[in-house]
């Protein structure tokens, strides 16, 4: 069978199994949908099993024993399709950085909604020149391409929007995260996820934004101890493994719903209360680093542009750069 057909058949099989999950689909139905014989279906299922997909055969046909925690586009695109249709997945088993790759794809004209995801990053990047640590099979590392027709100064608030979406996704899984301005997600006072927003401008408009997200999903205690800052994981906090694809699906659903409105209205104000409700250190002393000199004062929350309001002595300041130390 030509490679192209095989690819489509894998996707057809995985889509039907996902739709039926945890139930079964007959070989006959898969064959009819894919336009191939039942023997061809069986052969393709064997290949998918060899790749590690947990497909079980029985007299009822085929079924998924569990939802695979994998990023192959033939699985991930159908998995995301129901909640977030139209996401185009670019998957690499290994890449230097999903954000670096997606920036290059953006320059080549990749459309909004392109998702670049990898099992392993060899040079994951964090904010302010830091590196981002992740482990294959345990971490969720992806970058998402956005092309809002808005001014670059306004677009900085997109990083806060992503923070809220990540928090909502984790809340949906039973966690109680808080946000450390501008874009760290904390659980139990430790960092569980980070966001890196990179923007290219053309005259006074954004030409692309690459939203890079790293989540410590199933890292174990021993994986976390070498990290230079206090880090945690969903597994460590919740005590049970979490499906990375589910974190991704929930994040994209929350983020895209907000992003569409944000892009249309060109205003972050509707999310100020959502952000401040989850803001770590609200009403407490903070130091903002990353600018010429640090600023210390009481955190008053973000304003309608996403800037952090800080009371420094008697004076309120609007901070648009740096991060809470
Ligand atoms: C930070 O907290 O400093 C931001 C971390 C962002 C890490 C993610 S992982 C996926 C994407 N690719 C990268 O190289 N970085 C971002």
PDB file of N, CA and C in Angstrom, residues 100-192:
ATOM      1  N   UNK A 100      11.710  27.697  18.739  1.00  0.00           N
ATOM      2  CA  UNK A 100      12.661  28.048  17.674  1.00  0.00           C
ATOM      3  C   UNK A 100      12.163  27.491  16.341  1.00  0.00           C
ATOM      4  N   UNK A 101      11.700  26.235  16.370  1.00  0.00           N
ATOM      5  CA  UNK A 101      11.187  25.629  15.136  1.00  0.00           C
ATOM      6  C   UNK A 101       9.960  26.390  14.636  1.00  0.00           C
ATOM      7  N   UNK A 102       9.067  26.729  15.543  1.00  0.00           N
ATOM      8  CA  UNK A 102       7.822  27.381  15.112  1.00  0.00           C
ATOM      9  C   UNK A 102       8.085  28.800  14.600  1.00  0.00           C
ATOM     10  N   UNK A 103       9.081  29.465  15.163  1.00  0.00           N
ATOM     11  CA  UNK A 103       9.446  30.797  14.649  1.00  0.00           C
ATOM     12  C   UNK A 103       9.865  30.675  13.188  1.00  0.00           C
ATOM     13  N   UNK A 104      10.661  29.642  12.892  1.00  0.00           N
ATOM     14  CA  UNK A 104      11.109  29.442  11.505  1.00  0.00           C
ATOM     15  C   UNK A 104       9.910  29.136  10.608  1.00  0.00           C
ATOM     16  N   UNK A 105       8.988  28.298  11.093  1.00  0.00           N
ATOM     17  CA  UNK A 105       7.796  27.974  10.296  1.00  0.00           C
ATOM     18  C   UNK A 105       6.928  29.216  10.096  1.00  0.00           C
ATOM     19  N   UNK A 106       6.871  30.063  11.124  1.00  0.00           N
ATOM     20  CA  UNK A 106       6.085  31.309  11.027  1.00  0.00           C
ATOM     21  C   UNK A 106       6.671  32.195   9.931  1.00  0.00           C
ATOM     22  N   UNK A 107       7.988  32.280   9.885  1.00  0.00           N
ATOM     23  CA  UNK A 107       8.647  33.096   8.855  1.00  0.00           C
ATOM     24  C   UNK A 107       8.362  32.546   7.456  1.00  0.00           C
ATOM     25  N   UNK A 108       8.159  31.220   7.390  1.00  0.00           N
ATOM     26  CA  UNK A 108       7.846  30.599   6.090  1.00  0.00           C
ATOM     27  C   UNK A 108       6.367  30.688   5.754  1.00  0.00           C
ATOM     28  N   UNK A 109       5.574  31.287   6.656  1.00  0.00           N
ATOM     29  CA  UNK A 109       4.159  31.518   6.338  1.00  0.00           C
ATOM     30  C   UNK A 109       3.180  30.544   6.973  1.00  0.00           C
ATOM     31  N   UNK A 110       3.624  29.759   7.960  1.00  0.00           N
ATOM     32  CA  UNK A 110       2.688  28.813   8.616  1.00  0.00           C
ATOM     33  C   UNK A 110       1.483  29.589   9.154  1.00  0.00           C
ATOM     34  N   UNK A 111       0.290  28.980   9.092  1.00  0.00           N
ATOM     35  CA  UNK A 111      -0.914  29.709   9.531  1.00  0.00           C
ATOM     36  C   UNK A 111      -1.101  29.733  11.046  1.00  0.00           C
ATOM     37  N   UNK A 112      -1.909  30.696  11.493  1.00  0.00           N
ATOM     38  CA  UNK A 112      -2.327  30.739  12.897  1.00  0.00           C
ATOM     39  C   UNK A 112      -2.942  29.378  13.237  1.00  0.00           C
ATOM     40  N   UNK A 113      -2.662  28.898  14.441  1.00  0.00           N
ATOM     41  CA  UNK A 113      -3.231  27.610  14.851  1.00  0.00           C
ATOM     42  C   UNK A 113      -2.268  26.453  14.615  1.00  0.00           C
ATOM     43  N   UNK A 114      -1.052  26.757  14.131  1.00  0.00           N
ATOM     44  CA  UNK A 114      -0.060  25.675  13.994  1.00  0.00           C
ATOM     45  C   UNK A 114       0.511  25.386  15.379  1.00  0.00           C
ATOM     46  N   UNK A 115       0.511  24.113  15.732  1.00  0.00           N
ATOM     47  CA  UNK A 115       1.004  23.688  17.040  1.00  0.00           C
ATOM     48  C   UNK A 115       2.254  22.852  16.834  1.00  0.00           C
ATOM     49  N   UNK A 116       3.331  23.278  17.450  1.00  0.00           N
ATOM     50  CA  UNK A 116       4.569  22.530  17.322  1.00  0.00           C
ATOM     51  C   UNK A 116       4.835  21.858  18.668  1.00  0.00           C
ATOM     52  N   UNK A 117       4.990  20.549  18.654  1.00  0.00           N
ATOM     53  CA  UNK A 117       5.103  19.815  19.921  1.00  0.00           C
ATOM     54  C   UNK A 117       6.206  18.776  19.806  1.00  0.00           C
ATOM     55  N   UNK A 118       6.930  18.552  20.891  1.00  0.00           N
ATOM     56  CA  UNK A 118       8.054  17.612  20.833  1.00  0.00           C
ATOM     57  C   UNK A 118       8.106  16.767  22.095  1.00  0.00           C
ATOM     58  N   UNK A 119       8.643  15.568  21.952  1.00  0.00           N
ATOM     59  CA  UNK A 119       8.877  14.716  23.123  1.00  0.00           C
ATOM     60  C   UNK A 119      10.100  15.221  23.881  1.00  0.00           C
ATOM     61  N   UNK A 120      11.132  15.615  23.098  1.00  0.00           N
ATOM     62  CA  UNK A 120      12.388  15.992  23.736  1.00  0.00           C
ATOM     63  C   UNK A 120      12.875  17.316  23.160  1.00  0.00           C
ATOM     64  N   UNK A 121      13.216  18.252  24.035  1.00  0.00           N
ATOM     65  CA  UNK A 121      13.849  19.498  23.594  1.00  0.00           C
ATOM     66  C   UNK A 121      15.307  19.468  24.056  1.00  0.00           C
ATOM     67  N   UNK A 122      16.216  19.729  23.133  1.00  0.00           N
ATOM     68  CA  UNK A 122      17.621  19.719  23.538  1.00  0.00           C
ATOM     69  C   UNK A 122      18.093  21.106  23.981  1.00  0.00           C
ATOM     70  N   UNK A 123      17.355  22.135  23.577  1.00  0.00           N
ATOM     71  CA  UNK A 123      17.694  23.495  23.994  1.00  0.00           C
ATOM     72  C   UNK A 123      16.442  24.294  24.310  1.00  0.00           C
ATOM     73  N   UNK A 124      15.650  23.760  25.219  1.00  0.00           N
ATOM     74  CA  UNK A 124      14.421  24.453  25.604  1.00  0.00           C
ATOM     75  C   UNK A 124      14.766  25.809  26.203  1.00  0.00           C
ATOM     76  N   UNK A 125      14.019  26.826  25.782  1.00  0.00           N
ATOM     77  CA  UNK A 125      14.323  28.190  26.231  1.00  0.00           C
ATOM     78  C   UNK A 125      13.278  28.701  27.204  1.00  0.00           C
ATOM     79  N   UNK A 126      13.745  29.382  28.254  1.00  0.00           N
ATOM     80  CA  UNK A 126      12.848  30.040  29.197  1.00  0.00           C
ATOM     81  C   UNK A 126      12.956  31.543  29.030  1.00  0.00           C
ATOM     82  N   UNK A 127      12.303  32.273  29.909  1.00  0.00           N
ATOM     83  CA  UNK A 127      12.369  33.730  29.846  1.00  0.00           C
ATOM     84  C   UNK A 127      13.736  34.231  30.285  1.00  0.00           C
ATOM     85  N   UNK A 128      14.063  35.408  29.835  1.00  0.00           N
ATOM     86  CA  UNK A 128      15.277  36.122  30.242  1.00  0.00           C
ATOM     87  C   UNK A 128      16.533  35.256  30.079  1.00  0.00           C
ATOM     88  N   UNK A 129      16.592  34.558  28.945  1.00  0.00           N
ATOM     89  CA  UNK A 129      17.801  33.807  28.602  1.00  0.00           C
ATOM     90  C   UNK A 129      17.990  32.515  29.375  1.00  0.00           C
ATOM     91  N   UNK A 130      17.024  32.136  30.189  1.00  0.00           N
ATOM     92  CA  UNK A 130      17.181  30.899  30.959  1.00  0.00           C
ATOM     93  C   UNK A 130      16.886  29.694  30.067  1.00  0.00           C
ATOM     94  N   UNK A 131      17.298  28.520  30.533  1.00  0.00           N
ATOM     95  CA  UNK A 131      16.953  27.324  29.756  1.00  0.00           C
ATOM     96  C   UNK A 131      15.727  26.678  30.420  1.00  0.00           C
ATOM     97  N   UNK A 132      15.043  25.818  29.652  1.00  0.00           N
ATOM     98  CA  UNK A 132      13.858  25.146  30.187  1.00  0.00           C
ATOM     99  C   UNK A 132      14.104  23.654  30.183  1.00  0.00           C
ATOM    100  N   UNK A 133      13.982  23.053  31.358  1.00  0.00           N
ATOM    101  CA  UNK A 133      14.258  21.630  31.515  1.00  0.00           C
ATOM    102  C   UNK A 133      12.981  20.818  31.264  1.00  0.00           C
ATOM    103  N   UNK A 134      13.125  19.731  30.509  1.00  0.00           N
ATOM    104  CA  UNK A 134      11.969  18.850  30.307  1.00  0.00           C
ATOM    105  C   UNK A 134      12.462  17.428  30.082  1.00  0.00           C
ATOM    106  N   UNK A 135      11.591  16.468  30.269  1.00  0.00           N
ATOM    107  CA  UNK A 135      11.974  15.067  30.073  1.00  0.00           C
ATOM    108  C   UNK A 135      10.982  14.376  29.154  1.00  0.00           C
ATOM    109  N   UNK A 136      11.491  13.581  28.179  1.00  0.00           N
ATOM    110  CA  UNK A 136      10.592  12.874  27.277  1.00  0.00           C
ATOM    111  C   UNK A 136       9.661  11.940  28.044  1.00  0.00           C
ATOM    112  N   UNK A 137       8.420  11.896  27.596  1.00  0.00           N
ATOM    113  CA  UNK A 137       7.444  11.012  28.223  1.00  0.00           C
ATOM    114  C   UNK A 137       6.820  11.598  29.478  1.00  0.00           C
ATOM    115  N   UNK A 138       7.436  12.657  30.042  1.00  0.00           N
ATOM    116  CA  UNK A 138       6.949  13.192  31.318  1.00  0.00           C
ATOM    117  C   UNK A 138       6.527  14.651  31.229  1.00  0.00           C
ATOM    118  N   UNK A 139       7.144  15.383  30.301  1.00  0.00           N
ATOM    119  CA  UNK A 139       6.879  16.818  30.220  1.00  0.00           C
ATOM    120  C   UNK A 139       5.970  17.115  29.039  1.00  0.00           C
ATOM    121  N   UNK A 140       5.327  18.267  29.133  1.00  0.00           N
ATOM    122  CA  UNK A 140       4.543  18.769  28.000  1.00  0.00           C
ATOM    123  C   UNK A 140       5.239  20.041  27.531  1.00  0.00           C
ATOM    124  N   UNK A 141       5.744  20.009  26.307  1.00  0.00           N
ATOM    125  CA  UNK A 141       6.433  21.186  25.769  1.00  0.00           C
ATOM    126  C   UNK A 141       5.882  21.448  24.371  1.00  0.00           C
ATOM    127  N   UNK A 142       5.277  22.614  24.203  1.00  0.00           N
ATOM    128  CA  UNK A 142       4.719  22.924  22.885  1.00  0.00           C
ATOM    129  C   UNK A 142       4.726  24.424  22.643  1.00  0.00           C
ATOM    130  N   UNK A 143       4.584  24.779  21.366  1.00  0.00           N
ATOM    131  CA  UNK A 143       4.491  26.183  20.978  1.00  0.00           C
ATOM    132  C   UNK A 143       3.343  26.315  20.001  1.00  0.00           C
ATOM    133  N   UNK A 144       2.661  27.463  20.099  1.00  0.00           N
ATOM    134  CA  UNK A 144       1.425  27.656  19.345  1.00  0.00           C
ATOM    135  C   UNK A 144       1.533  28.979  18.594  1.00  0.00           C
ATOM    136  N   UNK A 145       1.179  28.938  17.309  1.00  0.00           N
ATOM    137  CA  UNK A 145       1.369  30.127  16.471  1.00  0.00           C
ATOM    138  C   UNK A 145       0.102  30.979  16.391  1.00  0.00           C
ATOM    139  N   UNK A 146       0.295  32.286  16.647  1.00  0.00           N
ATOM    140  CA  UNK A 146      -0.828  33.233  16.624  1.00  0.00           C
ATOM    141  C   UNK A 146      -0.472  34.373  15.681  1.00  0.00           C
ATOM    142  N   UNK A 147      -1.486  34.891  15.005  1.00  0.00           N
ATOM    143  CA  UNK A 147      -1.240  36.034  14.110  1.00  0.00           C
ATOM    144  C   UNK A 147      -2.345  37.080  14.296  1.00  0.00           C
ATOM    145  N   UNK A 148      -2.411  37.698  15.473  1.00  0.00           N
ATOM    146  CA  UNK A 148      -3.461  38.707  15.676  1.00  0.00           C
ATOM    147  C   UNK A 148      -3.115  39.991  14.931  1.00  0.00           C
ATOM    148  N   UNK A 149      -4.115  40.650  14.361  1.00  0.00           N
ATOM    149  CA  UNK A 149      -3.855  41.903  13.646  1.00  0.00           C
ATOM    150  C   UNK A 149      -3.973  43.047  14.648  1.00  0.00           C
ATOM    151  N   UNK A 150      -2.997  43.117  15.537  1.00  0.00           N
ATOM    152  CA  UNK A 150      -3.071  44.084  16.636  1.00  0.00           C
ATOM    153  C   UNK A 150      -1.706  44.729  16.835  1.00  0.00           C
ATOM    154  N   UNK A 151      -1.687  45.767  17.665  1.00  0.00           N
ATOM    155  CA  UNK A 151      -0.409  46.453  17.888  1.00  0.00           C
ATOM    156  C   UNK A 151       0.442  45.647  18.873  1.00  0.00           C
ATOM    157  N   UNK A 152       1.758  45.642  18.664  1.00  0.00           N
ATOM    158  CA  UNK A 152       2.651  44.851  19.516  1.00  0.00           C
ATOM    159  C   UNK A 152       2.541  45.218  20.995  1.00  0.00           C
ATOM    160  N   UNK A 153       2.348  46.505  21.312  1.00  0.00           N
ATOM    161  CA  UNK A 153       2.328  46.886  22.740  1.00  0.00           C
ATOM    162  C   UNK A 153       1.123  46.243  23.435  1.00  0.00           C
ATOM    163  N   UNK A 154      -0.009  46.157  22.747  1.00  0.00           N
ATOM    164  CA  UNK A 154      -1.192  45.538  23.348  1.00  0.00           C
ATOM    165  C   UNK A 154      -0.977  44.028  23.543  1.00  0.00           C
ATOM    166  N   UNK A 155      -0.239  43.422  22.597  1.00  0.00           N
ATOM    167  CA  UNK A 155      -0.159  41.949  22.567  1.00  0.00           C
ATOM    168  C   UNK A 155       0.562  41.324  23.753  1.00  0.00           C
ATOM    169  N   UNK A 156       1.298  42.123  24.523  1.00  0.00           N
ATOM    170  CA  UNK A 156       1.972  41.559  25.697  1.00  0.00           C
ATOM    171  C   UNK A 156       0.951  40.905  26.630  1.00  0.00           C
ATOM    172  N   UNK A 157      -0.282  41.407  26.633  1.00  0.00           N
ATOM    173  CA  UNK A 157      -1.281  40.848  27.560  1.00  0.00           C
ATOM    174  C   UNK A 157      -1.688  39.429  27.173  1.00  0.00           C
ATOM    175  N   UNK A 158      -1.294  38.986  25.973  1.00  0.00           N
ATOM    176  CA  UNK A 158      -1.628  37.623  25.538  1.00  0.00           C
ATOM    177  C   UNK A 158      -0.974  36.585  26.453  1.00  0.00           C
ATOM    178  N   UNK A 159       0.179  36.943  27.002  1.00  0.00           N
ATOM    179  CA  UNK A 159       0.872  36.012  27.881  1.00  0.00           C
ATOM    180  C   UNK A 159       0.049  35.786  29.160  1.00  0.00           C
ATOM    181  N   UNK A 160      -0.649  36.845  29.615  1.00  0.00           N
ATOM    182  CA  UNK A 160      -1.491  36.711  30.811  1.00  0.00           C
ATOM    183  C   UNK A 160      -2.728  35.871  30.499  1.00  0.00           C
ATOM    184  N   UNK A 161      -3.236  36.070  29.283  1.00  0.00           N
ATOM    185  CA  UNK A 161      -4.384  35.285  28.830  1.00  0.00           C
ATOM    186  C   UNK A 161      -4.022  33.793  28.847  1.00  0.00           C
ATOM    187  N   UNK A 162      -2.824  33.495  28.373  1.00  0.00           N
ATOM    188  CA  UNK A 162      -2.362  32.098  28.356  1.00  0.00           C
ATOM    189  C   UNK A 162      -2.198  31.572  29.779  1.00  0.00           C
ATOM    190  N   UNK A 163      -1.736  32.429  30.686  1.00  0.00           N
ATOM    191  CA  UNK A 163      -1.587  32.022  32.090  1.00  0.00           C
ATOM    192  C   UNK A 163      -2.938  31.638  32.680  1.00  0.00           C
ATOM    193  N   UNK A 164      -3.954  32.469  32.388  1.00  0.00           N
ATOM    194  CA  UNK A 164      -5.302  32.168  32.907  1.00  0.00           C
ATOM    195  C   UNK A 164      -5.783  30.839  32.321  1.00  0.00           C
ATOM    196  N   UNK A 165      -5.562  30.641  31.013  1.00  0.00           N
ATOM    197  CA  UNK A 165      -6.026  29.405  30.363  1.00  0.00           C
ATOM    198  C   UNK A 165      -5.342  28.172  30.961  1.00  0.00           C
ATOM    199  N   UNK A 166      -4.056  28.325  31.246  1.00  0.00           N
ATOM    200  CA  UNK A 166      -3.321  27.205  31.835  1.00  0.00           C
ATOM    201  C   UNK A 166      -3.869  26.911  33.237  1.00  0.00           C
ATOM    202  N   UNK A 167      -4.127  27.982  33.978  1.00  0.00           N
ATOM    203  CA  UNK A 167      -4.685  27.807  35.326  1.00  0.00           C
ATOM    204  C   UNK A 167      -6.051  27.127  35.228  1.00  0.00           C
ATOM    205  N   UNK A 168      -6.878  27.572  34.273  1.00  0.00           N
ATOM    206  CA  UNK A 168      -8.210  26.967  34.128  1.00  0.00           C
ATOM    207  C   UNK A 168      -8.096  25.485  33.763  1.00  0.00           C
ATOM    208  N   UNK A 169      -7.143  25.184  32.874  1.00  0.00           N
ATOM    209  CA  UNK A 169      -6.953  23.787  32.460  1.00  0.00           C
ATOM    210  C   UNK A 169      -6.594  22.930  33.676  1.00  0.00           C
ATOM    211  N   UNK A 170      -5.708  23.437  34.517  1.00  0.00           N
ATOM    212  CA  UNK A 170      -5.287  22.662  35.689  1.00  0.00           C
ATOM    213  C   UNK A 170      -6.404  22.588  36.728  1.00  0.00           C
ATOM    214  N   UNK A 171      -7.182  23.667  36.838  1.00  0.00           N
ATOM    215  CA  UNK A 171      -8.328  23.641  37.759  1.00  0.00           C
ATOM    216  C   UNK A 171      -9.317  22.554  37.332  1.00  0.00           C
ATOM    217  N   UNK A 172      -9.510  22.423  36.022  1.00  0.00           N
ATOM    218  CA  UNK A 172     -10.412  21.398  35.493  1.00  0.00           C
ATOM    219  C   UNK A 172      -9.941  19.990  35.851  1.00  0.00           C
ATOM    220  N   UNK A 173      -8.656  19.876  36.164  1.00  0.00           N
ATOM    221  CA  UNK A 173      -8.109  18.562  36.535  1.00  0.00           C
ATOM    222  C   UNK A 173      -8.006  18.408  38.051  1.00  0.00           C
ATOM    223  N   UNK A 174      -8.565  19.382  38.778  1.00  0.00           N
ATOM    224  CA  UNK A 174      -8.614  19.269  40.237  1.00  0.00           C
ATOM    225  C   UNK A 174      -7.505  19.991  40.987  1.00  0.00           C
ATOM    226  N   UNK A 175      -6.661  20.749  40.287  1.00  0.00           N
ATOM    227  CA  UNK A 175      -5.571  21.470  40.965  1.00  0.00           C
ATOM    228  C   UNK A 175      -6.003  22.900  41.299  1.00  0.00           C
ATOM    229  N   UNK A 176      -5.246  23.546  42.186  1.00  0.00           N
ATOM    230  CA  UNK A 176      -5.550  24.941  42.545  1.00  0.00           C
ATOM    231  C   UNK A 176      -4.311  25.816  42.308  1.00  0.00           C
ATOM    232  N   UNK A 177      -4.049  26.126  41.036  1.00  0.00           N
ATOM    233  CA  UNK A 177      -2.832  26.889  40.730  1.00  0.00           C
ATOM    234  C   UNK A 177      -2.990  28.378  41.014  1.00  0.00           C
ATOM    235  N   UNK A 178      -1.858  29.066  41.174  1.00  0.00           N
ATOM    236  CA  UNK A 178      -1.869  30.527  41.206  1.00  0.00           C
ATOM    237  C   UNK A 178      -0.879  31.015  40.141  1.00  0.00           C
ATOM    238  N   UNK A 179      -1.001  32.307  39.811  1.00  0.00           N
ATOM    239  CA  UNK A 179      -0.171  32.869  38.747  1.00  0.00           C
ATOM    240  C   UNK A 179       0.828  33.856  39.333  1.00  0.00           C
ATOM    241  N   UNK A 180       2.071  33.669  38.958  1.00  0.00           N
ATOM    242  CA  UNK A 180       3.095  34.626  39.403  1.00  0.00           C
ATOM    243  C   UNK A 180       3.369  35.530  38.214  1.00  0.00           C
ATOM    244  N   UNK A 181       3.030  36.799  38.363  1.00  0.00           N
ATOM    245  CA  UNK A 181       3.108  37.724  37.236  1.00  0.00           C
ATOM    246  C   UNK A 181       4.524  37.771  36.654  1.00  0.00           C
ATOM    247  N   UNK A 182       4.697  37.763  35.317  1.00  0.00           N
ATOM    248  CA  UNK A 182       3.578  37.755  34.393  1.00  0.00           C
ATOM    249  C   UNK A 182       3.092  36.357  33.996  1.00  0.00           C
ATOM    250  N   UNK A 183       3.947  35.343  34.080  1.00  0.00           N
ATOM    251  CA  UNK A 183       3.522  34.115  33.412  1.00  0.00           C
ATOM    252  C   UNK A 183       4.040  32.808  33.982  1.00  0.00           C
ATOM    253  N   UNK A 184       4.253  32.752  35.275  1.00  0.00           N
ATOM    254  CA  UNK A 184       4.578  31.452  35.871  1.00  0.00           C
ATOM    255  C   UNK A 184       3.314  30.886  36.497  1.00  0.00           C
ATOM    256  N   UNK A 185       3.175  29.578  36.424  1.00  0.00           N
ATOM    257  CA  UNK A 185       2.046  28.932  37.089  1.00  0.00           C
ATOM    258  C   UNK A 185       2.622  28.139  38.266  1.00  0.00           C
ATOM    259  N   UNK A 186       2.073  28.399  39.444  1.00  0.00           N
ATOM    260  CA  UNK A 186       2.598  27.772  40.659  1.00  0.00           C
ATOM    261  C   UNK A 186       1.573  26.837  41.292  1.00  0.00           C
ATOM    262  N   UNK A 187       2.104  25.765  41.873  1.00  0.00           N
ATOM    263  CA  UNK A 187       1.275  24.866  42.695  1.00  0.00           C
ATOM    264  C   UNK A 187       2.026  24.681  44.008  1.00  0.00           C
ATOM    265  N   UNK A 188       1.344  24.882  45.100  1.00  0.00           N
ATOM    266  CA  UNK A 188       2.009  24.740  46.398  1.00  0.00           C
ATOM    267  C   UNK A 188       3.228  25.644  46.505  1.00  0.00           C
ATOM    268  N   UNK A 189       3.177  26.813  45.885  1.00  0.00           N
ATOM    269  CA  UNK A 189       4.278  27.787  45.962  1.00  0.00           C
ATOM    270  C   UNK A 189       5.442  27.478  45.036  1.00  0.00           C
ATOM    271  N   UNK A 190       5.348  26.403  44.263  1.00  0.00           N
ATOM    272  CA  UNK A 190       6.466  26.038  43.374  1.00  0.00           C
ATOM    273  C   UNK A 190       6.027  26.080  41.916  1.00  0.00           C
ATOM    274  N   UNK A 191       7.004  26.267  41.045  1.00  0.00           N
ATOM    275  CA  UNK A 191       6.667  26.453  39.621  1.00  0.00           C
ATOM    276  C   UNK A 191       6.331  25.119  38.957  1.00  0.00           C
ATOM    277  N   UNK A 192       5.163  25.081  38.311  1.00  0.00           N
ATOM    278  CA  UNK A 192       4.754  23.853  37.621  1.00  0.00           C
ATOM    279  C   UNK A 192       4.729  24.076  36.113  1.00  0.00           C
TER     280      UNK A 192
END
